[in-house]
XYZ file of C-alpha atoms in Angstrom:
107
model
C 217.798 -12.099 63.302
C 214.185 -12.560 64.450
C 213.035 -12.265 68.043
C 212.719 -15.686 69.805
C 209.160 -17.038 69.970
C 209.655 -18.236 73.578
C 212.447 -17.674 76.083
C 212.701 -18.784 79.703
C 215.777 -18.267 81.866
C 216.637 -19.702 85.265
C 215.281 -23.093 84.211
C 216.345 -26.264 85.997
C 217.030 -28.863 83.266
C 217.435 -32.513 84.192
C 217.662 -35.893 82.530
C 216.305 -38.783 84.579
C 217.684 -38.240 88.103
C 220.630 -36.131 86.927
C 220.534 -32.341 87.008
C 222.224 -30.836 83.947
C 221.859 -27.190 84.988
C 220.009 -25.256 87.663
C 219.919 -21.937 85.816
C 219.572 -22.902 82.167
C 217.666 -21.374 79.313
C 214.910 -22.739 77.070
C 214.398 -20.976 73.769
C 212.228 -21.487 70.693
C 213.830 -19.586 67.851
C 213.357 -19.911 64.076
C 211.603 -23.278 64.338
C 214.082 -24.902 66.754
C 213.831 -25.680 70.454
C 217.147 -25.110 72.223
C 218.113 -26.165 75.746
C 221.099 -24.134 76.952
C 223.259 -24.081 80.085
C 223.606 -20.966 82.201
C 226.749 -20.148 80.196
C 224.895 -20.380 76.877
C 226.352 -23.680 75.655
C 223.906 -26.027 74.020
C 222.666 -29.079 75.899
C 220.393 -30.233 73.071
C 218.294 -28.816 70.248
C 215.834 -30.109 67.695
C 213.319 -28.834 65.138
C 210.190 -27.927 67.033
C 208.078 -30.291 64.853
C 210.099 -33.219 66.276
C 209.681 -32.122 69.917
C 207.028 -33.486 72.242
C 206.195 -31.298 75.245
C 203.885 -32.328 78.065
C 203.198 -31.993 81.780
C 204.120 -34.879 84.080
C 201.344 -36.449 86.119
C 201.107 -35.515 89.782
C 203.760 -32.805 89.504
C 203.660 -29.134 90.456
C 202.429 -26.626 87.860
C 205.984 -25.394 87.194
C 207.193 -28.689 85.670
C 207.225 -29.784 82.033
C 208.721 -32.650 80.031
C 210.390 -32.245 76.648
C 211.331 -35.167 74.383
C 214.145 -34.184 71.981
C 216.164 -36.550 69.804
C 214.975 -39.597 71.739
C 215.938 -38.115 75.129
C 213.496 -36.937 77.796
C 214.341 -33.783 79.706
C 212.532 -32.506 82.780
C 212.176 -28.746 82.981
C 211.346 -26.724 86.086
C 210.205 -23.321 84.873
C 208.790 -22.051 88.167
C 210.936 -18.943 88.499
C 208.869 -17.129 85.887
C 205.335 -17.836 87.051
C 203.192 -14.745 87.612
C 203.106 -13.336 91.138
C 200.179 -14.417 93.331
C 197.085 -12.512 92.274
C 198.615 -11.550 88.918
C 196.948 -12.821 85.731
C 198.743 -15.214 83.419
C 199.365 -18.919 82.998
C 202.271 -20.725 84.695
C 205.522 -20.812 82.713
C 205.278 -24.569 82.086
C 201.884 -24.149 80.438
C 203.204 -21.226 78.347
C 206.147 -23.419 77.241
C 203.886 -26.286 76.152
C 201.572 -23.887 74.296
C 204.576 -22.242 72.572
C 205.869 -25.640 71.364
C 202.434 -26.545 69.979
C 202.005 -23.157 68.279
C 205.503 -23.220 66.735
C 205.025 -26.756 65.437
C 201.627 -25.974 63.936
C 199.711 -28.387 66.207
C 197.426 -25.682 67.603
C 197.310 -24.155 71.050
């Protein structure tokens, strides 16, 4: 089994105003985006070519939106941002870039 292309743990995953998990996992593996609970059960998954990832307007840098199977999920990936003064992009930006790279839409 190949190494996942992107993995983030401790992710808050929500749908509209409802929180689905506060310590979930987002993974891009073998051409699929998977949203998982903290226990590893699947919330939703889709081929990465069918996923739309973006940043919401007027939101902190740790937030991202993911549209899968006609549903919009809000992701808070802030727990994995680099420490102050450390180089590296915020986790939300890395997630969006990973979705674009895996789907072949460029980075």
